[in-house]
Amino acid sequence: MLWEDRVNPAGSCLYDLVLALWVGGISIFTFVVTPAIFRSFNRDMAGQIVGKLFPGYFLYNLVLSLLALGLLLIGSHASDVRYRLSLLLTVGAIVINLFVAFRLHPEIKAVKEAIHSFENSPPESPLRKKFTLLHAVSATLNLIVLADGVVLLLIRTGLKK
């Protein structure tokens, strides 16, 4: 059984909070904050603003996935299938978050800096095409980590029934 709620209610609550922050944080940044910035500023300025937010966003995601792993390791039973699935999903999120923060984001940042202005460079330029591809990979991985967190929440809430 994942989290013996009766034995360690504080750990159980903390795990729930971490998952809520994980899913809520990604959802707000992805579906509210970023679109609002791009609606409010020209493309180059919006890109600069979001670019300044990314390091903190990636650290936030990584820290929450590491906290979830730690809480899983200290609060669950390894024999439970839901525990093993939760562990797999959490480790997967950590791997993705590490890749995005330390490999993909620096590469995207370098390509973005080489472009100088998205408003003044043609969409068919090699750098723009590379940026578009890297951005698509980043956005896809972001949605995977979001879905990962949602599944973890579903596993968690399914256990309380």
Short mmCIF file of N, CA and C in Angstrom, two decimals:
data_model
loop_
_atom_site.label_atom_id
_atom_site.label_comp_id
_atom_site.label_asym_id
_atom_site.label_seq_id
_atom_site.Cartn_x
_atom_site.Cartn_y
_atom_site.Cartn_z
N MET A 1 0.85 -1.19 0.00
CA MET A 1 0.00 0.00 0.00
C MET A 1 0.89 1.25 0.00
N LEU A 2 0.55 2.19 -0.83
CA LEU A 2 1.26 3.47 -0.86
C LEU A 2 0.84 4.28 0.35
N TRP A 3 1.79 4.67 1.14
CA TRP A 3 1.53 5.52 2.30
C TRP A 3 0.49 4.93 3.25
N GLU A 4 0.96 4.48 4.31
CA GLU A 4 0.07 4.03 5.39
C GLU A 4 -0.47 5.29 6.05
N ASP A 5 -1.58 5.80 5.55
CA ASP A 5 -2.14 7.07 6.02
C ASP A 5 -2.37 7.09 7.53
N ARG A 6 -2.77 5.98 8.07
CA ARG A 6 -3.04 5.94 9.51
C ARG A 6 -1.75 6.00 10.31
N VAL A 7 -0.65 5.48 9.74
CA VAL A 7 0.63 5.42 10.45
C VAL A 7 1.39 6.73 10.32
N ASN A 8 1.39 7.33 9.13
CA ASN A 8 2.17 8.54 8.89
C ASN A 8 1.33 9.58 8.14
N PRO A 9 0.36 10.18 8.79
CA PRO A 9 -0.50 11.14 8.09
C PRO A 9 0.26 12.38 7.61
N ALA A 10 1.30 12.81 8.32
CA ALA A 10 2.06 14.00 7.90
C ALA A 10 2.78 13.71 6.59
N GLY A 11 3.41 12.56 6.48
CA GLY A 11 4.10 12.19 5.24
C GLY A 11 3.13 12.05 4.09
N SER A 12 1.97 11.49 4.37
CA SER A 12 0.95 11.34 3.35
C SER A 12 0.47 12.70 2.85
N CYS A 13 0.23 13.62 3.76
CA CYS A 13 -0.19 14.98 3.39
C CYS A 13 0.89 15.69 2.59
N LEU A 14 2.13 15.53 3.00
CA LEU A 14 3.24 16.17 2.29
C LEU A 14 3.37 15.64 0.87
N TYR A 15 3.22 14.33 0.70
CA TYR A 15 3.26 13.73 -0.64
C TYR A 15 2.14 14.30 -1.50
N ASP A 16 0.93 14.38 -0.95
CA ASP A 16 -0.20 14.96 -1.68
C ASP A 16 0.08 16.41 -2.08
N LEU A 17 0.66 17.17 -1.17
CA LEU A 17 0.99 18.57 -1.44
C LEU A 17 2.02 18.68 -2.56
N VAL A 18 3.05 17.84 -2.52
CA VAL A 18 4.08 17.86 -3.56
C VAL A 18 3.46 17.56 -4.92
N LEU A 19 2.60 16.57 -5.00
CA LEU A 19 1.95 16.24 -6.28
C LEU A 19 1.04 17.37 -6.74
N ALA A 20 0.32 18.00 -5.81
CA ALA A 20 -0.55 19.12 -6.18
C ALA A 20 0.26 20.30 -6.70
N LEU A 21 1.38 20.59 -6.05
CA LEU A 21 2.26 21.68 -6.52
C LEU A 21 2.86 21.34 -7.88
N TRP A 22 3.23 20.09 -8.07
CA TRP A 22 3.79 19.61 -9.34
C TRP A 22 2.79 19.87 -10.47
N VAL A 23 1.60 19.32 -10.35
CA VAL A 23 0.60 19.45 -11.41
C VAL A 23 0.11 20.89 -11.53
N GLY A 24 -0.16 21.52 -10.40
CA GLY A 24 -0.65 22.90 -10.43
C GLY A 24 0.37 23.88 -10.99
N GLY A 25 1.62 23.73 -10.58
CA GLY A 25 2.67 24.63 -11.05
C GLY A 25 2.89 24.54 -12.55
N ILE A 26 2.96 23.31 -13.05
CA ILE A 26 3.14 23.14 -14.50
C ILE A 26 1.93 23.68 -15.24
N SER A 27 0.74 23.39 -14.74
CA SER A 27 -0.49 23.84 -15.41
C SER A 27 -0.57 25.37 -15.46
N ILE A 28 -0.30 26.02 -14.36
CA ILE A 28 -0.38 27.48 -14.32
C ILE A 28 0.67 28.11 -15.24
N PHE A 29 1.90 27.61 -15.18
CA PHE A 29 2.96 28.18 -16.02
C PHE A 29 2.66 27.95 -17.50
N THR A 30 2.23 26.73 -17.83
CA THR A 30 2.03 26.36 -19.23
C THR A 30 0.77 26.97 -19.84
N PHE A 31 -0.32 26.95 -19.09
CA PHE A 31 -1.61 27.33 -19.67
C PHE A 31 -2.11 28.71 -19.28
N VAL A 32 -1.47 29.36 -18.30
CA VAL A 32 -1.92 30.69 -17.87
C VAL A 32 -0.81 31.73 -18.05
N VAL A 33 0.32 31.54 -17.37
CA VAL A 33 1.38 32.55 -17.34
C VAL A 33 2.00 32.77 -18.72
N THR A 34 2.48 31.70 -19.34
CA THR A 34 3.17 31.85 -20.63
C THR A 34 2.26 32.44 -21.70
N PRO A 35 1.03 31.94 -21.89
CA PRO A 35 0.16 32.57 -22.89
C PRO A 35 -0.13 34.04 -22.58
N ALA A 36 -0.29 34.39 -21.30
CA ALA A 36 -0.56 35.79 -20.94
C ALA A 36 0.62 36.68 -21.31
N ILE A 37 1.83 36.19 -21.10
CA ILE A 37 3.02 36.96 -21.46
C ILE A 37 3.07 37.16 -22.97
N PHE A 38 2.81 36.10 -23.73
CA PHE A 38 2.88 36.23 -25.19
C PHE A 38 1.72 37.07 -25.76
N ARG A 39 0.61 37.15 -25.06
CA ARG A 39 -0.48 38.05 -25.49
C ARG A 39 -0.18 39.50 -25.16
N SER A 40 0.62 39.73 -24.13
CA SER A 40 0.85 41.08 -23.62
C SER A 40 2.05 41.79 -24.22
N PHE A 41 2.98 41.04 -24.79
CA PHE A 41 4.22 41.63 -25.31
C PHE A 41 4.48 41.12 -26.72
N ASN A 42 5.36 41.85 -27.45
CA ASN A 42 5.74 41.35 -28.76
C ASN A 42 6.54 40.06 -28.57
N ARG A 43 6.70 39.31 -29.64
CA ARG A 43 7.29 37.97 -29.55
C ARG A 43 8.69 37.98 -28.94
N ASP A 44 9.53 38.92 -29.36
CA ASP A 44 10.90 38.96 -28.83
C ASP A 44 10.92 39.27 -27.34
N MET A 45 10.13 40.26 -26.91
CA MET A 45 10.08 40.61 -25.49
C MET A 45 9.49 39.47 -24.66
N ALA A 46 8.42 38.87 -25.15
CA ALA A 46 7.79 37.75 -24.44
C ALA A 46 8.78 36.60 -24.30
N GLY A 47 9.53 36.33 -25.36
CA GLY A 47 10.54 35.27 -25.31
C GLY A 47 11.62 35.56 -24.28
N GLN A 48 12.00 36.84 -24.18
CA GLN A 48 13.00 37.21 -23.17
C GLN A 48 12.46 37.02 -21.75
N ILE A 49 11.22 37.42 -21.55
CA ILE A 49 10.61 37.29 -20.21
C ILE A 49 10.50 35.82 -19.82
N VAL A 50 9.93 35.02 -20.71
CA VAL A 50 9.77 33.60 -20.42
C VAL A 50 11.14 32.94 -20.25
N GLY A 51 12.11 33.37 -21.06
CA GLY A 51 13.46 32.84 -20.93
C GLY A 51 14.07 33.10 -19.56
N LYS A 52 13.72 34.24 -18.96
CA LYS A 52 14.21 34.55 -17.60
C LYS A 52 13.52 33.67 -16.55
N LEU A 53 12.29 33.26 -16.82
CA LEU A 53 11.54 32.43 -15.88
C LEU A 53 11.92 30.95 -15.94
N PHE A 54 12.40 30.50 -17.09
CA PHE A 54 12.66 29.07 -17.28
C PHE A 54 13.60 28.44 -16.26
N PRO A 55 14.74 29.04 -15.93
CA PRO A 55 15.62 28.36 -14.96
C PRO A 55 14.92 28.06 -13.63
N GLY A 56 14.15 29.00 -13.13
CA GLY A 56 13.40 28.76 -11.89
C GLY A 56 12.31 27.72 -12.07
N TYR A 57 11.66 27.75 -13.21
CA TYR A 57 10.61 26.77 -13.51
C TYR A 57 11.18 25.36 -13.57
N PHE A 58 12.31 25.21 -14.25
CA PHE A 58 12.91 23.88 -14.36
C PHE A 58 13.41 23.38 -13.01
N LEU A 59 13.97 24.28 -12.20
CA LEU A 59 14.41 23.90 -10.86
C LEU A 59 13.21 23.49 -10.01
N TYR A 60 12.13 24.23 -10.09
CA TYR A 60 10.90 23.92 -9.37
C TYR A 60 10.43 22.50 -9.70
N ASN A 61 10.36 22.19 -10.99
CA ASN A 61 9.92 20.86 -11.42
C ASN A 61 10.86 19.77 -10.92
N LEU A 62 12.15 20.02 -11.00
CA LEU A 62 13.13 19.03 -10.56
C LEU A 62 13.04 18.80 -9.05
N VAL A 63 12.97 19.86 -8.29
CA VAL A 63 12.90 19.74 -6.82
C VAL A 63 11.64 18.98 -6.41
N LEU A 64 10.51 19.29 -7.03
CA LEU A 64 9.27 18.59 -6.67
C LEU A 64 9.33 17.11 -7.03
N SER A 65 9.90 16.78 -8.17
CA SER A 65 9.99 15.36 -8.54
C SER A 65 10.96 14.63 -7.61
N LEU A 66 12.04 15.29 -7.19
CA LEU A 66 12.96 14.67 -6.23
C LEU A 66 12.30 14.50 -4.86
N LEU A 67 11.54 15.49 -4.43
CA LEU A 67 10.80 15.37 -3.16
C LEU A 67 9.79 14.22 -3.22
N ALA A 68 9.09 14.11 -4.34
CA ALA A 68 8.13 13.02 -4.49
C ALA A 68 8.83 11.67 -4.38
N LEU A 69 9.99 11.56 -5.02
CA LEU A 69 10.75 10.30 -4.93
C LEU A 69 11.15 10.01 -3.49
N GLY A 70 11.69 11.00 -2.81
CA GLY A 70 12.10 10.80 -1.42
C GLY A 70 10.93 10.37 -0.55
N LEU A 71 9.80 11.02 -0.72
CA LEU A 71 8.62 10.67 0.07
C LEU A 71 8.10 9.28 -0.27
N LEU A 72 8.18 8.91 -1.53
CA LEU A 72 7.79 7.55 -1.92
C LEU A 72 8.70 6.52 -1.25
N LEU A 73 9.99 6.79 -1.28
CA LEU A 73 10.95 5.83 -0.73
C LEU A 73 10.79 5.62 0.77
N ILE A 74 10.41 6.68 1.48
CA ILE A 74 10.30 6.53 2.94
C ILE A 74 8.90 6.17 3.40
N GLY A 75 7.91 6.28 2.51
CA GLY A 75 6.55 6.10 2.98
C GLY A 75 5.74 5.00 2.34
N SER A 76 6.37 4.14 1.56
CA SER A 76 5.58 3.16 0.83
C SER A 76 6.17 1.76 0.97
N HIS A 77 5.39 0.80 0.50
CA HIS A 77 5.81 -0.60 0.52
C HIS A 77 6.21 -1.03 -0.89
N ALA A 78 7.43 -1.52 -1.03
CA ALA A 78 7.97 -1.88 -2.33
C ALA A 78 7.21 -3.01 -3.02
N SER A 79 6.44 -3.78 -2.29
CA SER A 79 5.74 -4.91 -2.90
C SER A 79 4.45 -4.49 -3.62
N ASP A 80 3.99 -3.31 -3.38
CA ASP A 80 2.73 -2.83 -3.97
C ASP A 80 2.95 -2.42 -5.43
N VAL A 81 2.07 -2.89 -6.31
CA VAL A 81 2.17 -2.57 -7.74
C VAL A 81 2.02 -1.07 -7.97
N ARG A 82 1.14 -0.42 -7.21
CA ARG A 82 0.94 1.03 -7.36
C ARG A 82 2.19 1.79 -6.93
N TYR A 83 2.87 1.27 -5.93
CA TYR A 83 4.13 1.87 -5.50
C TYR A 83 5.16 1.78 -6.62
N ARG A 84 5.28 0.60 -7.22
CA ARG A 84 6.27 0.43 -8.29
C ARG A 84 5.95 1.32 -9.49
N LEU A 85 4.68 1.44 -9.83
CA LEU A 85 4.28 2.33 -10.93
C LEU A 85 4.58 3.78 -10.56
N SER A 86 4.27 4.17 -9.34
CA SER A 86 4.55 5.54 -8.89
C SER A 86 6.05 5.81 -8.91
N LEU A 87 6.82 4.83 -8.49
CA LEU A 87 8.27 4.97 -8.49
C LEU A 87 8.79 5.15 -9.92
N LEU A 88 8.30 4.33 -10.83
CA LEU A 88 8.70 4.42 -12.23
C LEU A 88 8.35 5.79 -12.82
N LEU A 89 7.13 6.25 -12.57
CA LEU A 89 6.71 7.56 -13.08
C LEU A 89 7.54 8.69 -12.49
N THR A 90 7.84 8.60 -11.21
CA THR A 90 8.61 9.66 -10.55
C THR A 90 10.04 9.69 -11.06
N VAL A 91 10.66 8.53 -11.18
CA VAL A 91 12.03 8.48 -11.72
C VAL A 91 12.04 8.97 -13.16
N GLY A 92 11.03 8.60 -13.94
CA GLY A 92 10.93 9.10 -15.32
C GLY A 92 10.86 10.62 -15.36
N ALA A 93 10.07 11.21 -14.47
CA ALA A 93 9.97 12.67 -14.41
C ALA A 93 11.30 13.30 -14.03
N ILE A 94 12.01 12.68 -13.11
CA ILE A 94 13.33 13.20 -12.71
C ILE A 94 14.28 13.18 -13.89
N VAL A 95 14.30 12.08 -14.62
CA VAL A 95 15.19 11.97 -15.79
C VAL A 95 14.84 13.05 -16.81
N ILE A 96 13.56 13.21 -17.09
CA ILE A 96 13.14 14.25 -18.05
C ILE A 96 13.52 15.63 -17.54
N ASN A 97 13.24 15.91 -16.27
CA ASN A 97 13.56 17.23 -15.72
C ASN A 97 15.05 17.52 -15.75
N LEU A 98 15.87 16.52 -15.46
CA LEU A 98 17.33 16.70 -15.54
C LEU A 98 17.75 16.99 -16.98
N PHE A 99 17.21 16.23 -17.93
CA PHE A 99 17.54 16.42 -19.34
C PHE A 99 17.15 17.82 -19.81
N VAL A 100 15.94 18.23 -19.48
CA VAL A 100 15.45 19.54 -19.92
C VAL A 100 16.29 20.66 -19.29
N ALA A 101 16.53 20.58 -17.99
CA ALA A 101 17.23 21.66 -17.29
C ALA A 101 18.70 21.78 -17.69
N PHE A 102 19.36 20.65 -17.87
CA PHE A 102 20.82 20.70 -18.04
C PHE A 102 21.31 20.39 -19.45
N ARG A 103 20.43 19.95 -20.34
CA ARG A 103 20.85 19.65 -21.70
C ARG A 103 20.02 20.42 -22.73
N LEU A 104 18.71 20.23 -22.68
CA LEU A 104 17.85 20.82 -23.70
C LEU A 104 17.73 22.34 -23.56
N HIS A 105 17.46 22.83 -22.36
CA HIS A 105 17.30 24.28 -22.18
C HIS A 105 18.56 25.06 -22.57
N PRO A 106 19.76 24.63 -22.15
CA PRO A 106 20.95 25.37 -22.60
C PRO A 106 21.10 25.38 -24.13
N GLU A 107 20.73 24.28 -24.78
CA GLU A 107 20.82 24.24 -26.24
C GLU A 107 19.80 25.19 -26.87
N ILE A 108 18.59 25.18 -26.36
CA ILE A 108 17.55 26.10 -26.86
C ILE A 108 17.98 27.55 -26.65
N LYS A 109 18.52 27.83 -25.48
CA LYS A 109 18.96 29.19 -25.16
C LYS A 109 20.05 29.65 -26.13
N ALA A 110 21.00 28.78 -26.44
CA ALA A 110 22.08 29.13 -27.37
C ALA A 110 21.54 29.41 -28.77
N VAL A 111 20.62 28.59 -29.23
CA VAL A 111 20.03 28.80 -30.56
C VAL A 111 19.22 30.09 -30.56
N LYS A 112 18.47 30.32 -29.50
CA LYS A 112 17.65 31.53 -29.40
C LYS A 112 18.52 32.79 -29.43
N GLU A 113 19.64 32.76 -28.72
CA GLU A 113 20.56 33.91 -28.71
C GLU A 113 21.17 34.15 -30.08
N ALA A 114 21.41 33.08 -30.83
CA ALA A 114 21.98 33.23 -32.17
C ALA A 114 20.98 33.82 -33.16
N ILE A 115 19.71 33.68 -32.89
CA ILE A 115 18.67 34.21 -33.78
C ILE A 115 18.55 35.73 -33.64
N HIS A 116 18.77 36.26 -32.47
CA HIS A 116 18.68 37.69 -32.16
C HIS A 116 17.24 38.20 -32.13
N SER A 117 16.50 38.06 -33.24
CA SER A 117 15.12 38.54 -33.27
C SER A 117 14.25 37.59 -34.08
N PHE A 118 13.20 37.10 -33.45
CA PHE A 118 12.25 36.24 -34.15
C PHE A 118 11.38 37.06 -35.09
N GLU A 119 11.16 38.31 -34.75
CA GLU A 119 10.32 39.17 -35.57
C GLU A 119 11.00 39.55 -36.88
N ASN A 120 12.34 39.57 -36.90
CA ASN A 120 13.08 40.02 -38.08
C ASN A 120 13.78 38.90 -38.84
N SER A 121 13.68 37.67 -38.37
CA SER A 121 14.33 36.57 -39.09
C SER A 121 13.27 35.69 -39.74
N PRO A 122 13.55 35.20 -40.94
CA PRO A 122 12.55 34.40 -41.66
C PRO A 122 12.32 33.05 -40.98
N PRO A 123 11.08 32.58 -40.95
CA PRO A 123 10.77 31.30 -40.31
C PRO A 123 11.49 30.11 -40.94
N GLU A 124 11.89 30.24 -42.20
CA GLU A 124 12.56 29.13 -42.89
C GLU A 124 14.08 29.11 -42.67
N SER A 125 14.61 30.04 -41.90
CA SER A 125 16.06 30.04 -41.64
C SER A 125 16.44 28.79 -40.84
N PRO A 126 17.64 28.26 -41.05
CA PRO A 126 18.06 27.04 -40.35
C PRO A 126 18.00 27.17 -38.82
N LEU A 127 18.37 28.33 -38.30
CA LEU A 127 18.31 28.51 -36.85
C LEU A 127 16.87 28.51 -36.34
N ARG A 128 15.98 29.14 -37.06
CA ARG A 128 14.56 29.14 -36.66
C ARG A 128 13.99 27.73 -36.71
N LYS A 129 14.36 26.98 -37.73
CA LYS A 129 13.88 25.60 -37.84
C LYS A 129 14.41 24.76 -36.67
N LYS A 130 15.68 24.97 -36.33
CA LYS A 130 16.26 24.22 -35.20
C LYS A 130 15.56 24.62 -33.90
N PHE A 131 15.32 25.91 -33.71
CA PHE A 131 14.62 26.37 -32.52
C PHE A 131 13.23 25.75 -32.45
N THR A 132 12.52 25.75 -33.56
CA THR A 132 11.16 25.19 -33.60
C THR A 132 11.17 23.72 -33.19
N LEU A 133 12.13 22.98 -33.69
CA LEU A 133 12.24 21.56 -33.33
C LEU A 133 12.54 21.38 -31.85
N LEU A 134 13.54 22.12 -31.35
CA LEU A 134 13.90 22.01 -29.93
C LEU A 134 12.75 22.46 -29.03
N HIS A 135 12.05 23.50 -29.43
CA HIS A 135 10.91 23.99 -28.66
C HIS A 135 9.80 22.93 -28.62
N ALA A 136 9.58 22.27 -29.75
CA ALA A 136 8.56 21.21 -29.80
C ALA A 136 8.93 20.05 -28.86
N VAL A 137 10.21 19.69 -28.84
CA VAL A 137 10.67 18.64 -27.93
C VAL A 137 10.44 19.07 -26.49
N SER A 138 10.82 20.31 -26.18
CA SER A 138 10.66 20.83 -24.82
C SER A 138 9.19 20.86 -24.40
N ALA A 139 8.33 21.34 -25.28
CA ALA A 139 6.89 21.42 -24.97
C ALA A 139 6.31 20.02 -24.77
N THR A 140 6.73 19.08 -25.58
CA THR A 140 6.25 17.70 -25.45
C THR A 140 6.69 17.10 -24.13
N LEU A 141 7.95 17.29 -23.77
CA LEU A 141 8.45 16.76 -22.50
C LEU A 141 7.74 17.42 -21.32
N ASN A 142 7.44 18.71 -21.44
CA ASN A 142 6.71 19.42 -20.39
C ASN A 142 5.33 18.78 -20.19
N LEU A 143 4.64 18.48 -21.29
CA LEU A 143 3.32 17.86 -21.19
C LEU A 143 3.40 16.44 -20.65
N ILE A 144 4.48 15.74 -20.98
CA ILE A 144 4.68 14.38 -20.44
C ILE A 144 4.85 14.44 -18.93
N VAL A 145 5.65 15.39 -18.45
CA VAL A 145 5.85 15.53 -17.00
C VAL A 145 4.54 15.94 -16.32
N LEU A 146 3.76 16.78 -16.97
CA LEU A 146 2.44 17.15 -16.44
C LEU A 146 1.54 15.91 -16.35
N ALA A 147 1.46 15.16 -17.44
CA ALA A 147 0.64 13.94 -17.45
C ALA A 147 1.12 12.94 -16.41
N ASP A 148 2.42 12.85 -16.26
CA ASP A 148 3.05 11.99 -15.26
C ASP A 148 2.52 12.35 -13.87
N GLY A 149 2.52 13.64 -13.55
CA GLY A 149 2.02 14.10 -12.26
C GLY A 149 0.54 13.83 -12.08
N VAL A 150 -0.23 13.99 -13.15
CA VAL A 150 -1.67 13.71 -13.08
C VAL A 150 -1.90 12.23 -12.78
N VAL A 151 -1.15 11.36 -13.45
CA VAL A 151 -1.29 9.92 -13.20
C VAL A 151 -0.90 9.60 -11.76
N LEU A 152 0.16 10.22 -11.27
CA LEU A 152 0.54 10.01 -9.87
C LEU A 152 -0.58 10.43 -8.92
N LEU A 153 -1.22 11.55 -9.22
CA LEU A 153 -2.36 11.98 -8.40
C LEU A 153 -3.53 11.00 -8.48
N LEU A 154 -3.78 10.49 -9.69
CA LEU A 154 -4.86 9.52 -9.85
C LEU A 154 -4.57 8.23 -9.09
N ILE A 155 -3.32 7.78 -9.15
CA ILE A 155 -2.92 6.60 -8.37
C ILE A 155 -3.15 6.88 -6.90
N ARG A 156 -2.73 8.04 -6.47
CA ARG A 156 -2.83 8.42 -5.06
C ARG A 156 -4.29 8.51 -4.61
N THR A 157 -5.12 9.17 -5.38
CA THR A 157 -6.52 9.32 -4.97
C THR A 157 -7.28 8.01 -5.08
N GLY A 158 -6.89 7.16 -6.01
CA GLY A 158 -7.51 5.85 -6.13
C GLY A 158 -7.24 4.97 -4.93
N LEU A 159 -6.16 5.25 -4.23
CA LEU A 159 -5.80 4.46 -3.06
C LEU A 159 -6.61 4.82 -1.84
N LYS A 160 -7.21 5.99 -1.85
CA LYS A 160 -7.95 6.45 -0.67
C LYS A 160 -9.37 5.92 -0.63
N LYS A 161 -9.79 5.25 -1.69
CA LYS A 161 -11.17 4.73 -1.75
C LYS A 161 -11.31 3.46 -0.96
#
